[in-house]
Short mmCIF file of C-alpha atoms and ligand atoms in Angstrom, two decimals:
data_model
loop_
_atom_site.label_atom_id
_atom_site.label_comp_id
_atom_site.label_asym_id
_atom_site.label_seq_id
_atom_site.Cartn_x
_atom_site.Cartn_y
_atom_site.Cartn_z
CA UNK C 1 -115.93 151.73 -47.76
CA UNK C 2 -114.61 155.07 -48.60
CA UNK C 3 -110.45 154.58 -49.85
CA UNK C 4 -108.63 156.95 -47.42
CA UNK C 5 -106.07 156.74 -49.35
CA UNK C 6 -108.04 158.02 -52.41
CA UNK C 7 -106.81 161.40 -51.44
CA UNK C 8 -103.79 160.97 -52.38
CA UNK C 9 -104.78 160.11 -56.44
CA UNK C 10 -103.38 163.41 -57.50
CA UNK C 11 -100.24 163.09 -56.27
CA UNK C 12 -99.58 159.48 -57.61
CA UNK C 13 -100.90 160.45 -60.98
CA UNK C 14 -98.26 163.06 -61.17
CA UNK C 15 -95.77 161.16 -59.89
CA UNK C 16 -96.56 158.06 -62.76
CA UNK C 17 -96.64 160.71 -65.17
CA UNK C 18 -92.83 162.03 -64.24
CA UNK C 19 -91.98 158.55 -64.33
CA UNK C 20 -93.79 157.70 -67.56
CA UNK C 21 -91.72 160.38 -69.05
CA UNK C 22 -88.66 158.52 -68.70
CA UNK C 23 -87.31 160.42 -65.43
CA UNK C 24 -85.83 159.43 -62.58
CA UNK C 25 -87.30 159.88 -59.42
CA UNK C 26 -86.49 162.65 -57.65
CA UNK C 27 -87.97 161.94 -54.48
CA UNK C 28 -86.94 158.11 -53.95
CA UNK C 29 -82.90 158.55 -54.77
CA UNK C 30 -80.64 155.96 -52.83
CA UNK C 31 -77.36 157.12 -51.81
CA UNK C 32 -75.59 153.73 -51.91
CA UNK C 33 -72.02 155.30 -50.09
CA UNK C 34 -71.48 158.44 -48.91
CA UNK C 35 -67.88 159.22 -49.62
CA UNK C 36 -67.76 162.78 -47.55
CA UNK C 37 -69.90 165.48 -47.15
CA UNK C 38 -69.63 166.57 -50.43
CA UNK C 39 -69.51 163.26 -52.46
CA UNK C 40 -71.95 160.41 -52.68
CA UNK C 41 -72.32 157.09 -55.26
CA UNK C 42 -75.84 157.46 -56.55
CA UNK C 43 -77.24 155.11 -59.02
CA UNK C 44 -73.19 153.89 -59.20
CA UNK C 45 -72.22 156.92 -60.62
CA UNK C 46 -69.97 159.06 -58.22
CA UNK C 47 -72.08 162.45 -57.48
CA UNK C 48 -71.22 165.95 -56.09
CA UNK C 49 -73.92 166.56 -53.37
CA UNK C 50 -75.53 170.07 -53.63
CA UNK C 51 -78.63 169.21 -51.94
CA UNK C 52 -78.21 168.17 -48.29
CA UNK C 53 -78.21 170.28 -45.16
CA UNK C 54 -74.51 169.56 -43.98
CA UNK C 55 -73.96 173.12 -44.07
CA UNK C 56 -70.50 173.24 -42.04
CA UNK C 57 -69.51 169.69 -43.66
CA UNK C 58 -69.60 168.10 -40.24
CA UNK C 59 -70.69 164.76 -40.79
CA UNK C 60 -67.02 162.93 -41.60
CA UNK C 61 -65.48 165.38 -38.67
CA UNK C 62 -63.05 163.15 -36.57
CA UNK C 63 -64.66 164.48 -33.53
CA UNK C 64 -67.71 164.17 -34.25
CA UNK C 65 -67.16 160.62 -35.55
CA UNK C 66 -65.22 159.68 -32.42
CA UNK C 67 -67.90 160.94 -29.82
CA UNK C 68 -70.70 158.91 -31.68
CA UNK C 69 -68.17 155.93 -31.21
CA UNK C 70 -67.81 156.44 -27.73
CA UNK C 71 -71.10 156.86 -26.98
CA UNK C 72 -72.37 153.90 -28.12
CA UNK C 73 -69.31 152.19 -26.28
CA UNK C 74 -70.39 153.76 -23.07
CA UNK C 75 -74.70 154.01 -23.04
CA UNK C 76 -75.21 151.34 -25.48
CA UNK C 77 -77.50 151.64 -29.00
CA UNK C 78 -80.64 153.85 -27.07
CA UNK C 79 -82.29 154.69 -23.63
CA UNK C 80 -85.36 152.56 -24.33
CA UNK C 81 -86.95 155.01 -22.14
CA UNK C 82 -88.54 158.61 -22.26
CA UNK C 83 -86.46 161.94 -20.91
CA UNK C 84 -88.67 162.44 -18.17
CA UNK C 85 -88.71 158.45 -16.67
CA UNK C 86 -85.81 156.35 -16.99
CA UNK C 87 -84.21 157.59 -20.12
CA UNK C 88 -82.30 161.04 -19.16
CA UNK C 89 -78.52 159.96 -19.35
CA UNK C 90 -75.75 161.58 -18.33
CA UNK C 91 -74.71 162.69 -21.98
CA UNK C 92 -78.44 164.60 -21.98
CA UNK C 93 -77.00 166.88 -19.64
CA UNK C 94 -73.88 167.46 -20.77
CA UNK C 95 -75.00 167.91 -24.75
CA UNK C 96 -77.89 170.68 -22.40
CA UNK C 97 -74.80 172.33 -20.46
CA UNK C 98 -73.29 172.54 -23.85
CA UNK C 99 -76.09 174.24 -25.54
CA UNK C 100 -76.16 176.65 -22.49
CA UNK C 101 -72.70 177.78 -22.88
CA UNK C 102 -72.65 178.27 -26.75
CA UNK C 103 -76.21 180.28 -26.81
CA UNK C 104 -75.00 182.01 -23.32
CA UNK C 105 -78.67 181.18 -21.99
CA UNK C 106 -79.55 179.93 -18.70
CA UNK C 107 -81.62 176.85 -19.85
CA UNK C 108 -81.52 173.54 -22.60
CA UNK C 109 -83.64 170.80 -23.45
CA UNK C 110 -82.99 168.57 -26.10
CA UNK C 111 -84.99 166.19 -27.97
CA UNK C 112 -84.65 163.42 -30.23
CA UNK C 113 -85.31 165.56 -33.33
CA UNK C 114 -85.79 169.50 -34.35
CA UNK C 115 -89.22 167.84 -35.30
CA UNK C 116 -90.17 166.75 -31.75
CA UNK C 117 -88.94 170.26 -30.91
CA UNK C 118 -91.04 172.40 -32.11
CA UNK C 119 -93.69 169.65 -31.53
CA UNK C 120 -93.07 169.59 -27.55
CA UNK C 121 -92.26 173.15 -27.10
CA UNK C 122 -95.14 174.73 -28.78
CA UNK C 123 -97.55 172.40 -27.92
CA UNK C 124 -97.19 172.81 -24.09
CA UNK C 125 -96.39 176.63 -23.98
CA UNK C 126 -99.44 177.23 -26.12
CA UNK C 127 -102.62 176.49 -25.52
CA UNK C 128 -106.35 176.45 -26.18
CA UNK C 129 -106.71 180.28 -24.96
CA UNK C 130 -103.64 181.39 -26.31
CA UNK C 131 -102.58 182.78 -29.65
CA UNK C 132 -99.90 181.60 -32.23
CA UNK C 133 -98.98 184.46 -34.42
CA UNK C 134 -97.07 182.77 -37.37
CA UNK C 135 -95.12 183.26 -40.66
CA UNK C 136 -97.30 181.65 -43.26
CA UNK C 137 -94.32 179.74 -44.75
CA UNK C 138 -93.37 178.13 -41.34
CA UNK C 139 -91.89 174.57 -40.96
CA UNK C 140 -94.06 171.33 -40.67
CA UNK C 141 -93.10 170.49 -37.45
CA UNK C 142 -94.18 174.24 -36.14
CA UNK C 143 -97.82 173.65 -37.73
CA UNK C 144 -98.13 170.37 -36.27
CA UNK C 145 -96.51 171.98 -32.55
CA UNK C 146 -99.49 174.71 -33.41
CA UNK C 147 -102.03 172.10 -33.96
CA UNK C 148 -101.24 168.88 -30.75
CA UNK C 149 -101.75 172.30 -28.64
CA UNK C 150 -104.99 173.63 -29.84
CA UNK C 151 -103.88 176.87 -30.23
CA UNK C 152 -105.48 179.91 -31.66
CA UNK C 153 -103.32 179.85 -34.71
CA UNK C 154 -102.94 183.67 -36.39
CA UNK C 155 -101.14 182.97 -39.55
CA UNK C 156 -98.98 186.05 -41.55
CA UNK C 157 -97.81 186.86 -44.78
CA UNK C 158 -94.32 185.72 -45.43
CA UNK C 159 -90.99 188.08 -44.05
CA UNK C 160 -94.42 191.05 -43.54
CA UNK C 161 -93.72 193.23 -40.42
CA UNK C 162 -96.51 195.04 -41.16
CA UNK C 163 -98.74 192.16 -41.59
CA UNK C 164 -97.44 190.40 -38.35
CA UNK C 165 -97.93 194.46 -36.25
CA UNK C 166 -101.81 194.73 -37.48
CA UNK C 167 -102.25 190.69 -36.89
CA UNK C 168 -101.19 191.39 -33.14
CA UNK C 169 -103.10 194.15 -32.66
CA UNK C 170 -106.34 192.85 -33.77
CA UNK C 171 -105.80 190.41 -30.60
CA UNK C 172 -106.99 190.41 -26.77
CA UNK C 173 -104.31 192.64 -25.40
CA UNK C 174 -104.75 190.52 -22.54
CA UNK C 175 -104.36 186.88 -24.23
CA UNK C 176 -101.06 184.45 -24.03
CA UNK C 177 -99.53 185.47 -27.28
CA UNK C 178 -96.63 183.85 -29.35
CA UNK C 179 -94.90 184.62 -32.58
CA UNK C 180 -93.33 181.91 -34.17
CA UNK C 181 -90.64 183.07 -36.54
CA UNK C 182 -87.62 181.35 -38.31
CA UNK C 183 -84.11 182.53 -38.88
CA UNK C 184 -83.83 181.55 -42.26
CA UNK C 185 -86.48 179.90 -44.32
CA UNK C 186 -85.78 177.03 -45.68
CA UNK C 187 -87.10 176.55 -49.26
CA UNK C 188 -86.25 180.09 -50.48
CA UNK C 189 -82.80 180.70 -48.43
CA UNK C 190 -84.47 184.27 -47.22
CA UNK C 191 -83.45 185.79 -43.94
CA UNK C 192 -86.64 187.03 -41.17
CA UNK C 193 -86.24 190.56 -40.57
CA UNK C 194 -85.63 189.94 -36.77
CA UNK C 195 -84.92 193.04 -35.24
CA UNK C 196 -88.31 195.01 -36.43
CA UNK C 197 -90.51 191.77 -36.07
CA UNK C 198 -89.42 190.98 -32.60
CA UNK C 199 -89.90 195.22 -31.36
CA UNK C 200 -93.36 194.85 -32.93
CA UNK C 201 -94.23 191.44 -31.36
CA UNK C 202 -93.05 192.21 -27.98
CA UNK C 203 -94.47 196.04 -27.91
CA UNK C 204 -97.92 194.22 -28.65
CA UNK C 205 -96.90 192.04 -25.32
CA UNK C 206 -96.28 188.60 -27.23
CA UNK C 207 -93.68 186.16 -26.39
CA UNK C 208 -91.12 184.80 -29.35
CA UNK C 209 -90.11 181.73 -30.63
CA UNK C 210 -87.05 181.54 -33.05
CA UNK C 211 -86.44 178.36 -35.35
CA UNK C 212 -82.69 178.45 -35.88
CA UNK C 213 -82.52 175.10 -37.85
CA UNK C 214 -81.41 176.40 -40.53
CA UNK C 215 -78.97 179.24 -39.24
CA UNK C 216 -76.79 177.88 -36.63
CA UNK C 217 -73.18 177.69 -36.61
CA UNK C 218 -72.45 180.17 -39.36
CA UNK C 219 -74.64 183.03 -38.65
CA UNK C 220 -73.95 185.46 -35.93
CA UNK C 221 -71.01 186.33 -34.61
CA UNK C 222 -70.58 183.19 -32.19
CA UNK C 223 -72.92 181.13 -34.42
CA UNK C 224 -75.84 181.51 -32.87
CA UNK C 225 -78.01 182.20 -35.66
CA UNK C 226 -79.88 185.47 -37.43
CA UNK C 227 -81.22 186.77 -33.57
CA UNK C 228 -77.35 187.01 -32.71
CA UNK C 229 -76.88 188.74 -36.27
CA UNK C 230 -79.63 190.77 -35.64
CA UNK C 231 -78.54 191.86 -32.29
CA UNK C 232 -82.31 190.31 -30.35
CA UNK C 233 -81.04 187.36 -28.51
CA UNK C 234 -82.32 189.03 -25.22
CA UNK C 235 -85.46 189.88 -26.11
CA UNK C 236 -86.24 186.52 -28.15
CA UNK C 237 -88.02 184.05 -25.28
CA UNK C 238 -87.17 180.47 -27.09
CA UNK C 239 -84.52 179.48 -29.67
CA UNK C 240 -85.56 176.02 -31.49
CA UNK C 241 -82.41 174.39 -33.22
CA UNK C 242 -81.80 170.94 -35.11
CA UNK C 243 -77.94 168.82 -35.01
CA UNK C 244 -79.85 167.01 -38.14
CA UNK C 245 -78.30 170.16 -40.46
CA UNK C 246 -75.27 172.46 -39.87
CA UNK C 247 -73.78 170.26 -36.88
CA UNK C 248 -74.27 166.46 -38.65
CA UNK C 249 -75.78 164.44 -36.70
CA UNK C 250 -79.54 163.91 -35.20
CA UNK C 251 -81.54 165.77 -32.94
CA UNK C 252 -83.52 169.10 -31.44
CA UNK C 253 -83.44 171.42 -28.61
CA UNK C 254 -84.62 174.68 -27.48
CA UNK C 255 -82.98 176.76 -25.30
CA UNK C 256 -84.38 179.78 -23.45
CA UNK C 257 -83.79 182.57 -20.59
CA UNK C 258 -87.50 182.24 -19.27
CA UNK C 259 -86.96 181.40 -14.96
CA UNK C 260 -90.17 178.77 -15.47
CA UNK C 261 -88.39 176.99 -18.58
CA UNK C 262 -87.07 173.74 -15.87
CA UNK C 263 -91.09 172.87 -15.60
CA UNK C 264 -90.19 171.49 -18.90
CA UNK C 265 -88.15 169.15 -18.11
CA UNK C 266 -90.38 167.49 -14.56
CA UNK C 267 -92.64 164.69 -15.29
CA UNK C 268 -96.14 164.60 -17.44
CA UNK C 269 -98.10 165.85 -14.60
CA UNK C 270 -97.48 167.81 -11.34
CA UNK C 271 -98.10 165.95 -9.41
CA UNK C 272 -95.68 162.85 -8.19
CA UNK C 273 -96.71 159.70 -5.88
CA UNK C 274 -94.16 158.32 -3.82
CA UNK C 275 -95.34 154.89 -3.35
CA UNK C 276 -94.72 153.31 0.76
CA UNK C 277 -94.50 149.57 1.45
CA UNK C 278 -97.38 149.99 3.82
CA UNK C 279 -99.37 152.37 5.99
CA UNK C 280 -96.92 152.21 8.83
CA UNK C 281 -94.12 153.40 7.06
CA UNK C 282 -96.12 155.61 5.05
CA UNK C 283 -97.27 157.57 8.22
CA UNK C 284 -93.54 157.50 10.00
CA UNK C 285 -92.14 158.45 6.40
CA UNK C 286 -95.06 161.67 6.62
CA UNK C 287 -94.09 162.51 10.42
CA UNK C 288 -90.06 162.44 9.40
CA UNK C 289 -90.61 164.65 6.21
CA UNK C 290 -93.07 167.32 8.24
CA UNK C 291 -89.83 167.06 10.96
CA UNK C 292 -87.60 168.10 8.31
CA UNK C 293 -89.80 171.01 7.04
CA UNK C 294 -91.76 169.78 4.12
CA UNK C 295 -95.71 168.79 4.03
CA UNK C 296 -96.71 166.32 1.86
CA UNK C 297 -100.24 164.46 1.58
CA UNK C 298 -100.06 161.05 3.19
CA UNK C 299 -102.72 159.04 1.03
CA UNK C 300 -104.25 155.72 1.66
CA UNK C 301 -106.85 153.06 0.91
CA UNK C 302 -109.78 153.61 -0.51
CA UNK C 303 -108.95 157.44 -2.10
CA UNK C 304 -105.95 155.35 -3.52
CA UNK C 305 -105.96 152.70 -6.34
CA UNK C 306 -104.91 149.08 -5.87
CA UNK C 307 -104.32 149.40 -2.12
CA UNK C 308 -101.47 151.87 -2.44
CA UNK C 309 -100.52 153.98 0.61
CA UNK C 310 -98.45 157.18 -1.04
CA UNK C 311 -96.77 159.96 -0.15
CA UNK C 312 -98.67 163.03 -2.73
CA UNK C 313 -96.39 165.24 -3.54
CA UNK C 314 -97.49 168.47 -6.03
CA UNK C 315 -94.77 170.85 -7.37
CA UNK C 316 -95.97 174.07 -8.50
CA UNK C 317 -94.25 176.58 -11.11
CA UNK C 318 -93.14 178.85 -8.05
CA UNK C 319 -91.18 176.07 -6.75
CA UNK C 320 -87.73 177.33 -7.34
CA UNK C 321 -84.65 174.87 -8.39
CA UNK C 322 -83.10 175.39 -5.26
CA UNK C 323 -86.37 174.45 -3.12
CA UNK C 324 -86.17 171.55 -5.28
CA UNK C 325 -82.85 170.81 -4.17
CA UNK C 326 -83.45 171.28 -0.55
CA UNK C 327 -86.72 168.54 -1.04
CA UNK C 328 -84.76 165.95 -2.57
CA UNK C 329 -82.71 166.17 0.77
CA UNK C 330 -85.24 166.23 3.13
CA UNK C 331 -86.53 162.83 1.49
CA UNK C 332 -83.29 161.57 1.52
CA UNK C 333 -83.14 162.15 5.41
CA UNK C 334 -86.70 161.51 6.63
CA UNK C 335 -86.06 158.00 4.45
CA UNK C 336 -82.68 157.47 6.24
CA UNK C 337 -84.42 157.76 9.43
CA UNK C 338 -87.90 155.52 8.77
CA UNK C 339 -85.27 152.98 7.24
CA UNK C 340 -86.80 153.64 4.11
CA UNK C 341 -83.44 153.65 2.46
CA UNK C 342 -79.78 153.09 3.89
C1 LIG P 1 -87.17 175.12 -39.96
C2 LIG P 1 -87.08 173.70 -39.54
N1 LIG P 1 -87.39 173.38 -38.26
C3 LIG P 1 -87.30 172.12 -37.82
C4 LIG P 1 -86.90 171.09 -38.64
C5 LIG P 1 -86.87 169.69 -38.09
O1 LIG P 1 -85.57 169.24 -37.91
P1 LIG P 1 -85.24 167.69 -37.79
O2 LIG P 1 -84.79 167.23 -39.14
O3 LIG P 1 -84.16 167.60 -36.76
O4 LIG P 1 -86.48 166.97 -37.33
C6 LIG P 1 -86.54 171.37 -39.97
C7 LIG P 1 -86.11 170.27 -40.85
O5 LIG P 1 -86.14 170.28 -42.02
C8 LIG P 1 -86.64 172.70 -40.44
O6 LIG P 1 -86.35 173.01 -41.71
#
């Protein structure tokens, strides 16, 4: 049986060598208290902390404090449930409406990590056909977000304009295209040159994706990061941001202009059964909704599994919000009037 963890000899060797030298270990330190964002006891000994990524010192803030307290007083320790099913809660939205207002953009998602992020984003805006035109030095979670979504990935050399203009022309003018860029890296500290690499990727027709984990709150004149300081925020399509750094806490998010961005946020598929007690109802619940204004497919036994008689409902990207709105109500009606609900 081939050892799959063989791989990782090399690594281990080094590490027992490190160790073997009489060092501590650098990547297994326990901070036993945390005395404020600068101070921790490590090892007992009371340490300055230059190393962490509580850039605006926000993890001991009152407010911030007091809001985590709250929330756990009013939702409880977790949803136990997935954003798109049972576990959106009413602090979702307003942490979203929040985003909206500081970024001045007409859309928010967040996510349970800057991680999952990149991971969700990228993945589902880019896909087999399309192309991922990326910084070489980019993030994990942005490789992995490149990867779940079998992209065409088009890797750059680091901060390169020029490197990223000839990689985008040597593409399909006509192929889904987009550059993946962060604000500031976060190894080295350096700063993307923004304004020239987003006017080369969007004169080559590409769509752009800012990482801003590392820039938010302190860069820009409102805090928005290096697109604000760089004067693009209108012409970059998707800003990726963390709470796990500058604002002290946990979680991801992307926020973005694009009309389509709400598709984002419906359920896994688009298509969504309503399920009706029996084929009665199911056909009264059709007639009512038609009545209203809205066609649906009324599906029964045997196209349906387990006996189900459903109401097949597909939403398209055209669908605007406020069709959405209007649908909700004519469900709410048509049920009213079948008795479906009181
Ligand atoms: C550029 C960049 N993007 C995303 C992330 C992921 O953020 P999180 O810690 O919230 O998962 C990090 C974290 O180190 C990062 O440096």
């Amino acid at each position: 049986m081939a050892d799959l963890f063989s791989k990782f000899d090399p690594i281990i060797e080094q590490r027992e060598a490190l160790l073997a030298a009489g060092l501590t270990d650098p990547f297994n330190l326990v901070m036993e208290k945390v005395e404020s964002p600068t101070v921790a006891l490590c090892n007992g000994k009371r340490t300055i902390l230059l190393g962490t990524y509580n850039y605006m010192g926000m993890t001991f803030d009152p407010d911030v404090v007091a809001a985590g307290k709250t929330a756990l007083d009013e939702f409880g320790s977790g949803t136990t449930g997935s954003r798109v099913l049972n576990g959106t809660y009413a602090g979702h939205r307003a942490v979203e409406q929040a985003l909206k207002d500081f970024y001045a953009m007409d859309h928010a998602m967040v996510f349970s990590t800057g991680y999952q992020a990149n991971l969700g984003v990228i993945s589902t805006i880019a896909g087999k056909d399309d192309y991922i035109i990326l910084d070489i030095d980019s993030h994990a979670s942005i490789y992995d977000g490149c990867a779940l979504g079998n992209a065409q990935i088009v890797p750059f050399r680091h901060n390169d304009v020029e490197a990223l203009d000839k990689r985008l022309k040597r593409l399909p003018p006509e192929a889904g295209k987009l550059v993946i860029l962060e604000g500031v890296y976060s190894m080295l500290g350096d700063i993307a040159p923004l304004n020239e690499m987003v006017a080369v990727s969007k004169a080559a027709g590409a769509m752009v994706l800012v990482d801003e984990a590392h820039s938010m709150g302190f860069i820009g004149e409102h805090g928005r990061g290096v697109a604000e300081a760089e004067g693009v925020m209108d012409a970059v399509d998707f800003i990726i941001g963390t709470f796990s750094k500058s604002v002290g806490t946990v979680g991801g998010f992307c926020v973005s202009n694009h009309p389509r961005f709400e598709i984002l946020h419906q359920p896994q598929s688009a298509i969504i059964a309503v399920i009706m007690p029996d084929l009665a109802t199911g056909a009264a619940m059709w007639e009512a909704l038609l009545d209203e204004g809205l066609y649906v497919n009324l599906a029964r036994p045997p196209a349906t599994p387990a006996n189900m008689t459903l109401l097949r409902c597909s939403l398209c990207a055209l669908h605007s919000e406020d069709q959405v709105g209007e649908i909700l109500g004519m469900f709410a009606a048509a049920g009213r009037a079948t008795g479906c609900i009181d």
